[in-house]
């Protein structure tokens, strides 16, 4: 799979603006429905209280706030999201090392080696996740009117193999891989967004809805075929699901106007990630869904009193 890494968004040396961010996101659900995983490699850890404090103080070096976040869902469940300083970062066009964990592209697959410490209760999290794309996509999207934030689905149709030593766990399933980048903090330009991806045998549907601070809104509805071609599709009807425990809304879209919450994967004061049932591309589908309330994140009490327990700051490597 000979690809221009920068065209696909896979080049790990792409620049990151001061006070901005760049991240690479992977999620997957197991074929048997029992397990799930999310991995996010952050340069400029957008949900780190330490990065938010640095920006409030007039700083904002994104490379001094990098992170390899990993969350396991099901049994056992685990969470690790350690914000690390610049000295923990090493990167080249095809690899990204953040502390003891690394992500690399070998030309055909993405390999993620994880060696993290869980939070808030410290424990070892050790394993490897290998992502095999059906194809790579090249279409990128502007998320705001000024063009300060962009999103690119790199490999919306993929398979993963998950193998952990600690906890002992192995499974495979359908997966998704994308990247986001911005030259400003998310909370400066957005009030709320929701996103979901629904894999089906011959295509994957992706929905992206954003409410911006300037009063405008954007809704994307995309169809990705097995060749990785990304095309627009009609925007489905709104569908409402119950809010999270912290009352964060879970809006989405569905062709029949209905969506059902299967299980909550993450339920935080400003963020939810969920497994849902919906109808897209004329089919019933199980999807991964997220919603993000930026006013909630920008609350000083959330950043100072809640997030440090879930997002600790490493002193060194």
Coordinates of C-alpha atoms in Angstrom, one line a residue:
X1 CA 0.0 0.0 0.0
X2 CA 2.3 2.8 -1.3
X3 CA 0.7 6.0 -0.1
X4 CA 1.8 9.6 0.4
X5 CA 1.6 9.7 4.2
X6 CA 0.9 13.5 4.3
X7 CA -2.0 13.1 1.9
X8 CA -3.6 10.5 4.1
X9 CA -3.0 12.4 7.3
X10 CA -0.7 9.6 8.5
X11 CA 2.6 11.6 8.5
X12 CA 3.4 11.9 12.2
X13 CA 5.8 14.9 11.6
X14 CA 3.0 17.2 10.4
X15 CA 3.2 20.5 12.2
X16 CA 1.1 21.4 15.3
X17 CA 0.3 25.1 15.9
X18 CA 1.0 26.8 19.2
X19 CA -2.2 26.5 21.4
X20 CA -3.4 23.9 18.8
X21 CA -3.5 20.2 18.5
X22 CA -3.2 17.2 16.3
X23 CA -4.5 13.7 17.2
X24 CA -4.9 10.3 15.6
X25 CA -7.9 8.3 16.8
X26 CA -8.6 4.6 16.6
X27 CA -11.7 2.7 17.9
X28 CA -13.0 -0.8 17.6
X29 CA -15.6 -3.2 18.9
X30 CA -15.1 -6.9 19.1
X31 CA -16.9 -9.3 16.8
X32 CA -18.7 -10.9 19.7
X33 CA -19.8 -7.5 21.1
X34 CA -18.2 -8.1 24.5
X35 CA -15.2 -5.7 24.2
X36 CA -14.2 -2.4 22.8
X37 CA -11.1 -0.1 22.7
X38 CA -10.3 3.5 22.0
X39 CA -6.7 4.8 21.4
X40 CA -5.9 8.5 20.8
X41 CA -2.4 9.7 20.2
X42 CA -2.5 13.4 21.1
X43 CA 0.0 16.2 20.3
X44 CA -1.6 19.0 22.3
X45 CA -3.8 16.9 24.6
X46 CA -7.0 18.8 24.1
X47 CA -8.8 17.4 27.1
X48 CA -5.8 17.8 29.5
X49 CA -6.3 20.2 32.4
X50 CA -2.6 20.8 32.3
X51 CA -2.7 22.0 28.7
X52 CA -5.7 24.1 29.5
X53 CA -3.9 25.7 32.4
X54 CA -0.9 26.4 30.2
X55 CA -3.1 28.2 27.6
X56 CA -4.8 30.2 30.3
X57 CA -1.4 31.3 31.5
X58 CA -0.4 32.6 28.1
X59 CA 1.6 29.5 27.0
X60 CA 0.4 26.6 25.0
X61 CA 3.3 24.5 23.5
X62 CA 1.3 21.5 22.2
X63 CA 4.4 19.2 22.1
X64 CA 4.8 19.8 25.9
X65 CA 1.4 18.2 26.3
X66 CA 1.4 14.8 24.5
X67 CA -0.4 11.7 25.4
X68 CA -1.2 8.1 24.3
X69 CA -4.7 7.6 25.6
X70 CA -6.2 4.1 25.8
X71 CA -9.5 2.9 27.1
X72 CA -10.7 -0.7 27.3
X73 CA -14.5 -1.4 27.4
X74 CA -16.3 -4.4 28.7
X75 CA -14.7 -6.7 31.2
X76 CA -12.0 -5.9 32.2
X77 CA -12.4 -2.1 31.7
X78 CA -9.3 0.1 31.9
X79 CA -8.4 3.8 31.4
X80 CA -5.1 5.5 30.9
X81 CA -4.5 9.2 29.8
X82 CA -1.2 10.5 31.0
X83 CA -0.2 14.0 29.9
X84 CA 3.5 14.0 29.1
X85 CA 6.2 16.7 28.6
X86 CA 8.1 17.4 25.4
X87 CA 11.0 15.2 26.4
X88 CA 8.7 12.1 26.2
X89 CA 8.0 12.7 22.5
X90 CA 9.9 11.3 19.5
X91 CA 8.5 11.2 16.0
X92 CA 9.2 10.5 12.3
X93 CA 7.1 10.3 9.2
X94 CA 6.0 6.8 10.0
X95 CA 6.3 6.5 13.8
X96 CA 5.2 8.4 16.9
X97 CA 6.7 7.6 20.4
X98 CA 5.0 9.1 23.4
X99 CA 6.7 8.0 26.6
X100 CA 6.7 4.2 26.7
X101 CA 4.0 3.8 24.1
X102 CA 4.4 4.0 20.3
X103 CA 2.3 4.1 17.1
X104 CA 3.9 3.2 13.7
X105 CA 2.9 2.7 10.1
X106 CA 4.7 -0.1 8.3
X107 CA 3.2 0.6 4.8
X108 CA 0.3 -1.8 5.2
X109 CA -0.8 -1.7 8.8
X110 CA -0.7 0.5 11.9
X111 CA 0.9 -1.1 15.0
X112 CA 0.3 0.4 18.4
X113 CA 2.4 -0.8 21.3
X114 CA 1.0 0.3 24.6
X115 CA 2.7 0.5 28.0
X116 CA 0.7 2.9 30.2
X117 CA -0.4 3.3 33.8
X118 CA -4.1 3.4 34.5
X119 CA -6.0 6.2 36.4
X120 CA -7.3 7.0 38.8
X121 CA -6.2 3.7 40.4
X122 CA -2.6 3.0 39.1
X123 CA -2.1 -0.3 37.3
X124 CA -0.3 -1.6 34.4
X125 CA -1.8 -1.5 30.9
X126 CA 0.4 -3.5 28.4
X127 CA -0.5 -4.7 24.9
X128 CA -0.4 -4.4 21.2
X129 CA -3.1 -3.3 18.8
X130 CA -2.7 -3.9 15.0
X131 CA -5.0 -2.2 12.5
X132 CA -5.4 -3.5 9.0
X133 CA -7.1 -0.9 6.6
X134 CA -9.2 -2.1 3.7
X135 CA -8.0 1.1 2.0
X136 CA -6.8 4.6 2.9
X137 CA -8.9 7.7 2.3
X138 CA -7.7 11.1 1.1
X139 CA -10.6 13.5 1.6
X140 CA -10.3 16.0 4.4
X141 CA -13.0 18.3 5.8
X142 CA -13.1 21.8 7.4
X143 CA -15.1 21.8 10.6
X144 CA -15.4 25.6 11.1
X145 CA -16.1 28.6 9.0
X146 CA -12.6 30.1 9.5
X147 CA -10.8 26.9 8.6
X148 CA -9.1 26.6 12.0
X149 CA -10.1 22.9 12.5
X150 CA -9.9 20.0 10.1
X151 CA -10.8 16.3 10.2
X152 CA -9.8 13.5 7.9
X153 CA -11.0 9.9 8.0
X154 CA -7.8 7.9 7.3
X155 CA -9.1 4.4 7.3
X156 CA -12.8 4.3 8.1
X157 CA -13.0 0.6 7.2
X158 CA -10.4 -1.5 9.0
X159 CA -9.9 -4.6 11.1
X160 CA -8.0 -4.8 14.4
X161 CA -6.2 -7.5 16.3
X162 CA -6.0 -6.7 20.0
X163 CA -3.5 -8.6 22.2
X164 CA -2.9 -7.5 25.8
X165 CA -0.6 -9.1 28.4
X166 CA -1.9 -6.9 31.2
X167 CA -4.8 -7.4 31.5
X168 CA -4.8 -10.8 29.7
X169 CA -7.1 -10.1 26.7
X170 CA -7.2 -10.9 23.0
X171 CA -9.9 -10.3 20.4
X172 CA -10.5 -9.0 16.9
X173 CA -13.1 -6.7 15.3
X174 CA -14.1 -4.0 12.9
X175 CA -12.3 -0.8 13.4
X176 CA -12.0 2.9 12.4
X177 CA -9.0 5.3 12.2
X178 CA -9.0 9.1 11.7
X179 CA -7.1 12.3 12.5
X180 CA -8.1 15.8 13.6
X181 CA -6.0 19.0 13.7
X182 CA -6.5 22.6 14.7
X183 CA -4.7 25.8 15.2
X184 CA -6.8 26.9 18.2
X185 CA -8.4 25.2 21.3
X186 CA -11.6 23.4 20.5
X187 CA -13.5 25.4 23.1
X188 CA -12.8 28.7 21.4
X189 CA -14.7 27.7 18.2
X190 CA -17.3 25.1 19.2
X191 CA -20.1 24.7 21.6
X192 CA -21.0 21.1 21.0
X193 CA -20.5 18.3 18.5
X194 CA -21.6 14.8 18.0
X195 CA -20.1 12.1 15.7
X196 CA -20.8 8.5 14.9
X197 CA -19.5 5.8 12.6
X198 CA -21.6 2.8 11.6
X199 CA -19.8 -0.1 9.8
X200 CA -21.8 -2.3 7.4
X201 CA -20.7 -5.1 5.1
X202 CA -20.1 -3.0 2.0
X203 CA -19.8 0.5 3.3
X204 CA -19.4 2.6 6.5
X205 CA -21.6 5.6 7.3
X206 CA -20.1 8.6 9.2
X207 CA -22.0 11.5 10.7
X208 CA -20.4 14.7 12.1
X209 CA -22.6 17.5 13.5
X210 CA -21.0 20.6 15.0
X211 CA -22.5 23.7 16.7
X212 CA -20.1 26.6 16.5
X213 CA -19.7 29.6 18.7
X214 CA -20.4 32.0 15.9
X215 CA -24.0 30.6 15.8
X216 CA -23.5 28.5 12.7
X217 CA -23.7 24.8 12.4
X218 CA -22.4 22.0 10.2
X219 CA -23.8 18.5 9.4
X220 CA -21.8 16.0 7.5
X221 CA -23.2 12.6 6.3
X222 CA -20.7 10.5 4.5
X223 CA -20.6 7.1 2.8
X224 CA -17.2 5.3 2.6
X225 CA -17.0 2.3 0.3
X226 CA -14.5 -0.6 0.4
X227 CA -12.1 1.2 -1.9
X228 CA -11.9 4.0 0.7
X229 CA -13.8 6.5 -1.5
X230 CA -15.6 9.1 0.7
X231 CA -18.9 10.5 -0.8
X232 CA -21.7 12.7 0.6
X233 CA -25.0 11.1 1.3
X234 CA -28.4 12.7 2.3
X235 CA -28.4 14.0 5.8
X236 CA -30.6 11.7 7.9
X237 CA -33.3 12.9 10.3
X238 CA -32.4 13.9 13.9
X239 CA -32.7 11.3 16.5
X240 CA -32.6 11.8 20.3
X241 CA -31.2 9.4 22.9
X242 CA -31.2 9.7 26.7
X243 CA -28.5 12.1 28.0
X244 CA -25.6 10.8 30.0
X245 CA -25.4 10.6 33.8
X246 CA -23.9 14.1 33.8
X247 CA -26.7 15.3 31.5
X248 CA -24.5 15.6 28.4
X249 CA -26.9 15.3 25.4
X250 CA -26.6 12.4 23.0
X251 CA -28.0 13.7 19.7
X252 CA -27.5 11.8 16.5
X253 CA -29.2 11.2 13.1
X254 CA -30.9 8.1 11.7
X255 CA -32.9 7.5 8.6
X256 CA -36.0 6.5 10.5
X257 CA -35.5 9.2 13.2
X258 CA -34.8 6.6 15.9
X259 CA -31.7 5.6 17.7
X260 CA -31.2 3.4 20.7
X261 CA -28.5 3.5 23.4
X262 CA -26.9 0.0 23.7
X263 CA -24.3 0.8 26.4
X264 CA -22.4 3.8 27.7
X265 CA -18.6 3.4 27.1
X266 CA -17.6 6.8 28.6
X267 CA -19.9 9.0 30.6
X268 CA -18.0 12.1 31.8
X269 CA -19.0 15.7 32.8
X270 CA -18.4 17.0 29.3
X271 CA -18.2 13.9 27.1
X272 CA -20.0 10.7 26.2
X273 CA -18.9 7.8 24.1
X274 CA -21.5 5.1 23.5
X275 CA -22.5 2.0 21.5
X276 CA -25.8 2.7 19.8
X277 CA -28.2 1.1 17.3
X278 CA -29.3 3.3 14.4
X279 CA -30.4 3.0 10.8
X280 CA -28.2 4.3 8.0
X281 CA -27.6 3.4 4.3
X282 CA -31.0 1.6 4.4
X283 CA -29.7 -0.9 7.1
X284 CA -29.9 -1.3 10.8
X285 CA -26.4 -0.9 12.3
X286 CA -24.5 -0.9 15.5
X287 CA -22.4 2.3 15.7
X288 CA -19.9 4.1 17.9
X289 CA -21.2 7.5 18.9
X290 CA -19.6 10.4 20.8
X291 CA -20.9 13.8 22.0
X292 CA -18.8 16.7 23.3
X293 CA -20.0 19.7 25.3
X294 CA -17.2 22.3 25.2
X295 CA -18.8 24.8 27.6
X296 CA -18.6 22.0 30.2
X297 CA -15.0 21.3 29.4
X298 CA -14.1 25.0 29.7
X299 CA -15.5 25.1 33.2
X300 CA -12.7 25.8 35.6
X301 CA -14.2 23.5 38.3
X302 CA -14.2 20.6 35.8
X303 CA -10.6 21.3 34.8
X304 CA -9.2 21.9 38.3
X305 CA -11.2 19.6 40.5
X306 CA -12.2 16.6 38.3
X307 CA -9.9 16.1 35.3
X308 CA -6.6 15.8 37.2
X309 CA -7.7 12.5 38.7
X310 CA -8.3 11.0 35.2
X311 CA -5.6 12.8 33.3
X312 CA -2.4 12.9 35.5
X313 CA 0.7 14.8 34.4
X314 CA 3.9 12.9 34.2
X315 CA 7.1 14.6 35.5
X316 CA 9.3 13.0 33.0
X317 CA 9.1 10.2 30.5

